[in-house]
């Protein structure tokens, strides 16, 4: 696969199981290129963007001018410190939540329903999840939002655990979302011990409310 002719693909297929520093950096560049591509395709005039697993905030920076308010959900203190510096120019429209996204609320976790439904007059929302395999739990904590009359775009990583692709796909399909997967596949040599496999990396689910 030639990266120069496959720039619509978010992740390259790799045949190695252990990546050295250079190879790992190349995969990260591919991922960030794909994030930028997806961000460019997202709707303008969005009321809320939730960045679950914000890390360095790369994705949020791509959409910051398209949305009215951004919630950066990140509990890694080193990332949080960096996020505060990065988003200082946007502090009036950015809230950093130092918790994990999860199905329910606790001292260290918050659900998507809680983040969103405390706001009023919301017509359009974007949710991004890259949360180390917790995606299948977190989507259970957004059922009230899904049942609402709010336009939604959800961008969900499906590569962390084997089988997540089908679980997340079926969850949104059963609720009437239009679903697409990013082009290409990813080999993820971390996490659970399984037979090597190539996985679909990112699912986008859209629900458009027709007035």
PDB file of C-alpha atoms in Angstrom:
ATOM      1  CA  UNK A   1       0.000   0.000   0.000  1.00  0.00           C
ATOM      2  CA  UNK A   2       1.465   3.340  -1.057  1.00  0.00           C
ATOM      3  CA  UNK A   3       0.689   6.092   1.501  1.00  0.00           C
ATOM      4  CA  UNK A   4       0.966   8.726  -1.220  1.00  0.00           C
ATOM      5  CA  UNK A   5      -1.896   7.174  -3.170  1.00  0.00           C
ATOM      6  CA  UNK A   6      -3.958   6.059  -0.191  1.00  0.00           C
ATOM      7  CA  UNK A   7      -4.385   9.329   1.703  1.00  0.00           C
ATOM      8  CA  UNK A   8      -8.073   8.694   2.353  1.00  0.00           C
ATOM      9  CA  UNK A   9      -7.100   5.765   4.535  1.00  0.00           C
ATOM     10  CA  UNK A  10      -6.696   6.620   8.191  1.00  0.00           C
ATOM     11  CA  UNK A  11      -4.482   3.721   9.171  1.00  0.00           C
ATOM     12  CA  UNK A  12      -1.918   1.800   7.184  1.00  0.00           C
ATOM     13  CA  UNK A  13      -1.901  -1.970   7.347  1.00  0.00           C
ATOM     14  CA  UNK A  14       1.277  -3.083   9.103  1.00  0.00           C
ATOM     15  CA  UNK A  15       2.661  -6.604   9.035  1.00  0.00           C
ATOM     16  CA  UNK A  16       4.836  -6.258  12.113  1.00  0.00           C
ATOM     17  CA  UNK A  17       3.791  -7.081  15.669  1.00  0.00           C
ATOM     18  CA  UNK A  18       6.398  -4.970  17.461  1.00  0.00           C
ATOM     19  CA  UNK A  19       7.000  -1.413  16.321  1.00  0.00           C
ATOM     20  CA  UNK A  20      10.161   0.532  16.969  1.00  0.00           C
ATOM     21  CA  UNK A  21      10.005   4.236  17.777  1.00  0.00           C
ATOM     22  CA  UNK A  22      10.092   5.365  14.141  1.00  0.00           C
ATOM     23  CA  UNK A  23       7.348   2.974  13.080  1.00  0.00           C
ATOM     24  CA  UNK A  24       5.164   3.946  16.029  1.00  0.00           C
ATOM     25  CA  UNK A  25       5.626   7.617  15.117  1.00  0.00           C
ATOM     26  CA  UNK A  26       4.559   6.903  11.545  1.00  0.00           C
ATOM     27  CA  UNK A  27       1.370   5.216  12.731  1.00  0.00           C
ATOM     28  CA  UNK A  28       0.629   8.222  14.936  1.00  0.00           C
ATOM     29  CA  UNK A  29       1.101  10.565  11.971  1.00  0.00           C
ATOM     30  CA  UNK A  30      -1.330   8.483   9.919  1.00  0.00           C
ATOM     31  CA  UNK A  31      -3.869   8.627  12.749  1.00  0.00           C
ATOM     32  CA  UNK A  32      -3.555  12.380  13.140  1.00  0.00           C
ATOM     33  CA  UNK A  33      -3.878  12.912   9.392  1.00  0.00           C
ATOM     34  CA  UNK A  34      -7.075  10.899   9.484  1.00  0.00           C
ATOM     35  CA  UNK A  35      -8.407  12.883  12.428  1.00  0.00           C
ATOM     36  CA  UNK A  36      -7.852  16.096  10.505  1.00  0.00           C
ATOM     37  CA  UNK A  37      -9.638  14.659   7.479  1.00  0.00           C
ATOM     38  CA  UNK A  38     -12.658  13.622   9.550  1.00  0.00           C
ATOM     39  CA  UNK A  39     -12.758  16.958  11.350  1.00  0.00           C
ATOM     40  CA  UNK A  40     -12.938  18.803   8.050  1.00  0.00           C
ATOM     41  CA  UNK A  41     -16.042  16.800   7.141  1.00  0.00           C
ATOM     42  CA  UNK A  42     -17.947  17.526  10.368  1.00  0.00           C
ATOM     43  CA  UNK A  43     -20.923  19.914  10.413  1.00  0.00           C
ATOM     44  CA  UNK A  44     -20.500  23.602  11.187  1.00  0.00           C
ATOM     45  CA  UNK A  45     -22.501  25.510  13.799  1.00  0.00           C
ATOM     46  CA  UNK A  46     -22.374  22.683  16.323  1.00  0.00           C
ATOM     47  CA  UNK A  47     -23.450  23.560  19.854  1.00  0.00           C
ATOM     48  CA  UNK A  48     -21.264  21.081  21.775  1.00  0.00           C
ATOM     49  CA  UNK A  49     -18.227  18.964  20.979  1.00  0.00           C
ATOM     50  CA  UNK A  50     -17.220  16.317  23.523  1.00  0.00           C
ATOM     51  CA  UNK A  51     -13.669  15.049  23.118  1.00  0.00           C
ATOM     52  CA  UNK A  52     -13.512  11.832  25.112  1.00  0.00           C
ATOM     53  CA  UNK A  53      -9.873  10.913  25.636  1.00  0.00           C
ATOM     54  CA  UNK A  54      -8.646  14.315  24.515  1.00  0.00           C
ATOM     55  CA  UNK A  55      -4.898  13.552  24.957  1.00  0.00           C
ATOM     56  CA  UNK A  56      -3.015  16.347  23.167  1.00  0.00           C
ATOM     57  CA  UNK A  57      -6.275  17.890  21.895  1.00  0.00           C
ATOM     58  CA  UNK A  58      -5.410  17.449  18.233  1.00  0.00           C
ATOM     59  CA  UNK A  59      -8.948  16.628  17.152  1.00  0.00           C
ATOM     60  CA  UNK A  60     -10.521  19.407  19.212  1.00  0.00           C
ATOM     61  CA  UNK A  61      -8.199  21.949  17.603  1.00  0.00           C
ATOM     62  CA  UNK A  62      -9.532  20.905  14.206  1.00  0.00           C
ATOM     63  CA  UNK A  63     -13.125  21.748  15.152  1.00  0.00           C
ATOM     64  CA  UNK A  64     -12.692  24.569  17.665  1.00  0.00           C
ATOM     65  CA  UNK A  65     -13.967  27.192  15.211  1.00  0.00           C
ATOM     66  CA  UNK A  66     -16.970  25.069  14.225  1.00  0.00           C
ATOM     67  CA  UNK A  67     -18.480  24.683  17.682  1.00  0.00           C
ATOM     68  CA  UNK A  68     -19.889  26.886  20.412  1.00  0.00           C
ATOM     69  CA  UNK A  69     -18.460  24.913  23.330  1.00  0.00           C
ATOM     70  CA  UNK A  70     -15.922  22.105  23.774  1.00  0.00           C
ATOM     71  CA  UNK A  71     -15.672  19.617  26.624  1.00  0.00           C
ATOM     72  CA  UNK A  72     -12.221  18.041  26.839  1.00  0.00           C
ATOM     73  CA  UNK A  73     -12.505  14.868  28.932  1.00  0.00           C
ATOM     74  CA  UNK A  74      -9.050  13.743  30.022  1.00  0.00           C
ATOM     75  CA  UNK A  75      -7.825  12.433  33.386  1.00  0.00           C
ATOM     76  CA  UNK A  76      -4.093  12.104  32.668  1.00  0.00           C
ATOM     77  CA  UNK A  77      -2.562  14.984  34.623  1.00  0.00           C
ATOM     78  CA  UNK A  78       0.300  15.476  32.170  1.00  0.00           C
ATOM     79  CA  UNK A  79      -2.133  15.790  29.280  1.00  0.00           C
ATOM     80  CA  UNK A  80      -4.379  18.099  31.303  1.00  0.00           C
ATOM     81  CA  UNK A  81      -1.501  20.481  31.952  1.00  0.00           C
ATOM     82  CA  UNK A  82      -0.711  20.584  28.244  1.00  0.00           C
ATOM     83  CA  UNK A  83      -4.378  21.058  27.318  1.00  0.00           C
ATOM     84  CA  UNK A  84      -4.657  24.055  29.603  1.00  0.00           C
ATOM     85  CA  UNK A  85      -1.787  25.721  27.758  1.00  0.00           C
ATOM     86  CA  UNK A  86      -2.957  24.725  24.287  1.00  0.00           C
ATOM     87  CA  UNK A  87      -6.516  25.935  24.751  1.00  0.00           C
ATOM     88  CA  UNK A  88      -5.745  29.081  26.731  1.00  0.00           C
ATOM     89  CA  UNK A  89      -6.764  31.267  23.748  1.00  0.00           C
ATOM     90  CA  UNK A  90     -10.155  29.496  23.731  1.00  0.00           C
ATOM     91  CA  UNK A  91     -10.764  29.361  27.480  1.00  0.00           C
ATOM     92  CA  UNK A  92     -14.157  31.038  27.152  1.00  0.00           C
ATOM     93  CA  UNK A  93     -15.494  28.154  25.085  1.00  0.00           C
ATOM     94  CA  UNK A  94     -13.527  25.177  26.475  1.00  0.00           C
ATOM     95  CA  UNK A  95     -14.159  23.161  29.635  1.00  0.00           C
ATOM     96  CA  UNK A  96     -11.587  20.579  30.736  1.00  0.00           C
ATOM     97  CA  UNK A  97     -13.105  17.661  32.652  1.00  0.00           C
ATOM     98  CA  UNK A  98     -10.461  15.775  34.653  1.00  0.00           C
ATOM     99  CA  UNK A  99     -12.344  12.493  34.740  1.00  0.00           C
ATOM    100  CA  UNK A 100     -12.853   9.316  32.730  1.00  0.00           C
ATOM    101  CA  UNK A 101     -15.851   9.022  30.448  1.00  0.00           C
ATOM    102  CA  UNK A 102     -17.973   6.084  31.589  1.00  0.00           C
ATOM    103  CA  UNK A 103     -21.484   4.666  31.647  1.00  0.00           C
ATOM    104  CA  UNK A 104     -22.352   6.417  34.932  1.00  0.00           C
ATOM    105  CA  UNK A 105     -21.105   9.183  37.231  1.00  0.00           C
ATOM    106  CA  UNK A 106     -18.754   8.800  40.156  1.00  0.00           C
ATOM    107  CA  UNK A 107     -15.941  10.687  41.816  1.00  0.00           C
ATOM    108  CA  UNK A 108     -13.654   9.870  38.891  1.00  0.00           C
ATOM    109  CA  UNK A 109     -16.103   9.328  36.008  1.00  0.00           C
ATOM    110  CA  UNK A 110     -18.784  11.199  34.105  1.00  0.00           C
ATOM    111  CA  UNK A 111     -21.344  10.069  31.530  1.00  0.00           C
ATOM    112  CA  UNK A 112     -22.108  11.765  28.244  1.00  0.00           C
ATOM    113  CA  UNK A 113     -25.727  12.224  29.294  1.00  0.00           C
ATOM    114  CA  UNK A 114     -24.579  14.209  32.315  1.00  0.00           C
ATOM    115  CA  UNK A 115     -22.287  16.441  30.268  1.00  0.00           C
ATOM    116  CA  UNK A 116     -24.861  17.212  27.616  1.00  0.00           C
ATOM    117  CA  UNK A 117     -28.216  17.298  29.343  1.00  0.00           C
ATOM    118  CA  UNK A 118     -27.098  19.930  31.841  1.00  0.00           C
ATOM    119  CA  UNK A 119     -27.085  22.319  28.886  1.00  0.00           C
ATOM    120  CA  UNK A 120     -30.131  23.947  27.346  1.00  0.00           C
ATOM    121  CA  UNK A 121     -31.082  24.871  23.791  1.00  0.00           C
ATOM    122  CA  UNK A 122     -28.892  22.268  22.110  1.00  0.00           C
ATOM    123  CA  UNK A 123     -29.653  21.401  18.496  1.00  0.00           C
ATOM    124  CA  UNK A 124     -26.448  19.760  17.317  1.00  0.00           C
ATOM    125  CA  UNK A 125     -23.671  17.808  19.063  1.00  0.00           C
ATOM    126  CA  UNK A 126     -20.492  15.930  18.121  1.00  0.00           C
ATOM    127  CA  UNK A 127     -18.980  13.244  20.361  1.00  0.00           C
ATOM    128  CA  UNK A 128     -15.540  11.728  19.802  1.00  0.00           C
ATOM    129  CA  UNK A 129     -14.398   8.693  21.823  1.00  0.00           C
ATOM    130  CA  UNK A 130     -10.844   7.359  21.937  1.00  0.00           C
ATOM    131  CA  UNK A 131     -10.862   5.933  25.440  1.00  0.00           C
ATOM    132  CA  UNK A 132      -8.697   2.832  25.625  1.00  0.00           C
ATOM    133  CA  UNK A 133     -11.394   0.197  25.153  1.00  0.00           C
ATOM    134  CA  UNK A 134     -14.080   1.797  27.344  1.00  0.00           C
ATOM    135  CA  UNK A 135     -16.117   2.810  24.315  1.00  0.00           C
ATOM    136  CA  UNK A 136     -18.607  -0.047  24.690  1.00  0.00           C
ATOM    137  CA  UNK A 137     -19.346   1.067  28.254  1.00  0.00           C
ATOM    138  CA  UNK A 138     -19.512   4.778  27.517  1.00  0.00           C
ATOM    139  CA  UNK A 139     -22.129   4.467  24.770  1.00  0.00           C
ATOM    140  CA  UNK A 140     -24.491   2.999  27.381  1.00  0.00           C
ATOM    141  CA  UNK A 141     -24.260   6.298  29.237  1.00  0.00           C
ATOM    142  CA  UNK A 142     -25.708   8.336  26.379  1.00  0.00           C
ATOM    143  CA  UNK A 143     -29.128   6.731  25.965  1.00  0.00           C
ATOM    144  CA  UNK A 144     -31.036   9.828  27.094  1.00  0.00           C
ATOM    145  CA  UNK A 145     -29.148  11.908  24.572  1.00  0.00           C
ATOM    146  CA  UNK A 146     -29.877   9.391  21.836  1.00  0.00           C
ATOM    147  CA  UNK A 147     -33.585   9.487  22.679  1.00  0.00           C
ATOM    148  CA  UNK A 148     -33.621  13.288  22.461  1.00  0.00           C
ATOM    149  CA  UNK A 149     -34.333  15.413  19.385  1.00  0.00           C
ATOM    150  CA  UNK A 150     -30.718  16.561  19.044  1.00  0.00           C
ATOM    151  CA  UNK A 151     -28.710  16.060  15.855  1.00  0.00           C
ATOM    152  CA  UNK A 152     -25.735  13.857  16.718  1.00  0.00           C
ATOM    153  CA  UNK A 153     -22.460  12.815  15.140  1.00  0.00           C
ATOM    154  CA  UNK A 154     -20.468  10.212  17.081  1.00  0.00           C
ATOM    155  CA  UNK A 155     -16.893   9.323  16.119  1.00  0.00           C
ATOM    156  CA  UNK A 156     -15.889   6.191  17.999  1.00  0.00           C
ATOM    157  CA  UNK A 157     -12.639   4.209  18.007  1.00  0.00           C
ATOM    158  CA  UNK A 158     -13.340   0.518  17.455  1.00  0.00           C
ATOM    159  CA  UNK A 159      -9.810  -0.918  17.435  1.00  0.00           C
ATOM    160  CA  UNK A 160      -8.923  -1.259  21.119  1.00  0.00           C
ATOM    161  CA  UNK A 161     -10.610  -4.640  21.676  1.00  0.00           C
ATOM    162  CA  UNK A 162     -11.539  -7.503  19.414  1.00  0.00           C
ATOM    163  CA  UNK A 163     -15.273  -7.458  18.702  1.00  0.00           C
ATOM    164  CA  UNK A 164     -15.812  -3.794  19.571  1.00  0.00           C
ATOM    165  CA  UNK A 165     -16.534  -2.989  15.941  1.00  0.00           C
ATOM    166  CA  UNK A 166     -19.630  -5.182  15.911  1.00  0.00           C
ATOM    167  CA  UNK A 167     -20.849  -4.186  19.376  1.00  0.00           C
ATOM    168  CA  UNK A 168     -20.611  -0.464  18.655  1.00  0.00           C
ATOM    169  CA  UNK A 169     -22.001  -0.830  15.127  1.00  0.00           C
ATOM    170  CA  UNK A 170     -25.046  -2.762  16.350  1.00  0.00           C
ATOM    171  CA  UNK A 171     -25.684  -0.317  19.206  1.00  0.00           C
ATOM    172  CA  UNK A 172     -26.018   2.626  16.848  1.00  0.00           C
ATOM    173  CA  UNK A 173     -27.695   0.735  14.010  1.00  0.00           C
ATOM    174  CA  UNK A 174     -30.467  -0.451  16.315  1.00  0.00           C
ATOM    175  CA  UNK A 175     -31.133   3.184  17.211  1.00  0.00           C
ATOM    176  CA  UNK A 176     -31.475   4.374  13.654  1.00  0.00           C
ATOM    177  CA  UNK A 177     -28.076   5.976  13.078  1.00  0.00           C
ATOM    178  CA  UNK A 178     -26.396   6.166   9.680  1.00  0.00           C
ATOM    179  CA  UNK A 179     -23.060   4.353  10.103  1.00  0.00           C
ATOM    180  CA  UNK A 180     -19.811   4.480   8.164  1.00  0.00           C
ATOM    181  CA  UNK A 181     -16.320   3.164   8.873  1.00  0.00           C
ATOM    182  CA  UNK A 182     -13.061   4.898   8.045  1.00  0.00           C
ATOM    183  CA  UNK A 183     -11.231   3.390   5.093  1.00  0.00           C
ATOM    184  CA  UNK A 184      -8.508   0.885   5.760  1.00  0.00           C
ATOM    185  CA  UNK A 185      -7.630  -1.335   8.702  1.00  0.00           C
ATOM    186  CA  UNK A 186      -5.323  -1.187  11.700  1.00  0.00           C
ATOM    187  CA  UNK A 187      -3.166  -3.690  13.497  1.00  0.00           C
ATOM    188  CA  UNK A 188      -3.202  -2.943  17.239  1.00  0.00           C
ATOM    189  CA  UNK A 189      -0.391  -4.812  19.037  1.00  0.00           C
ATOM    190  CA  UNK A 190      -1.458  -3.888  22.558  1.00  0.00           C
ATOM    191  CA  UNK A 191      -4.123  -4.792  25.117  1.00  0.00           C
ATOM    192  CA  UNK A 192      -5.711  -8.225  25.224  1.00  0.00           C
ATOM    193  CA  UNK A 193      -3.775 -11.273  24.051  1.00  0.00           C
ATOM    194  CA  UNK A 194      -5.483 -12.669  20.950  1.00  0.00           C
ATOM    195  CA  UNK A 195      -4.625 -14.031  17.541  1.00  0.00           C
ATOM    196  CA  UNK A 196      -3.271 -11.231  15.329  1.00  0.00           C
ATOM    197  CA  UNK A 197      -6.042  -9.492  13.414  1.00  0.00           C
ATOM    198  CA  UNK A 198      -6.690  -6.375  11.376  1.00  0.00           C
ATOM    199  CA  UNK A 199      -9.430  -4.157  12.777  1.00  0.00           C
ATOM    200  CA  UNK A 200     -11.628  -1.375  11.534  1.00  0.00           C
ATOM    201  CA  UNK A 201     -10.372   1.638  13.446  1.00  0.00           C
ATOM    202  CA  UNK A 202     -13.021   4.370  13.547  1.00  0.00           C
ATOM    203  CA  UNK A 203     -16.811   4.338  13.226  1.00  0.00           C
ATOM    204  CA  UNK A 204     -18.889   7.433  12.519  1.00  0.00           C
ATOM    205  CA  UNK A 205     -22.574   7.322  13.476  1.00  0.00           C
ATOM    206  CA  UNK A 206     -24.944  10.130  12.505  1.00  0.00           C
ATOM    207  CA  UNK A 207     -28.491  10.872  13.572  1.00  0.00           C
ATOM    208  CA  UNK A 208     -30.185  13.731  11.759  1.00  0.00           C
ATOM    209  CA  UNK A 209     -33.413  15.122  13.195  1.00  0.00           C
ATOM    210  CA  UNK A 210     -35.729  16.275  10.411  1.00  0.00           C
ATOM    211  CA  UNK A 211     -37.870  19.257  11.344  1.00  0.00           C
TER     212      UNK A 211
END
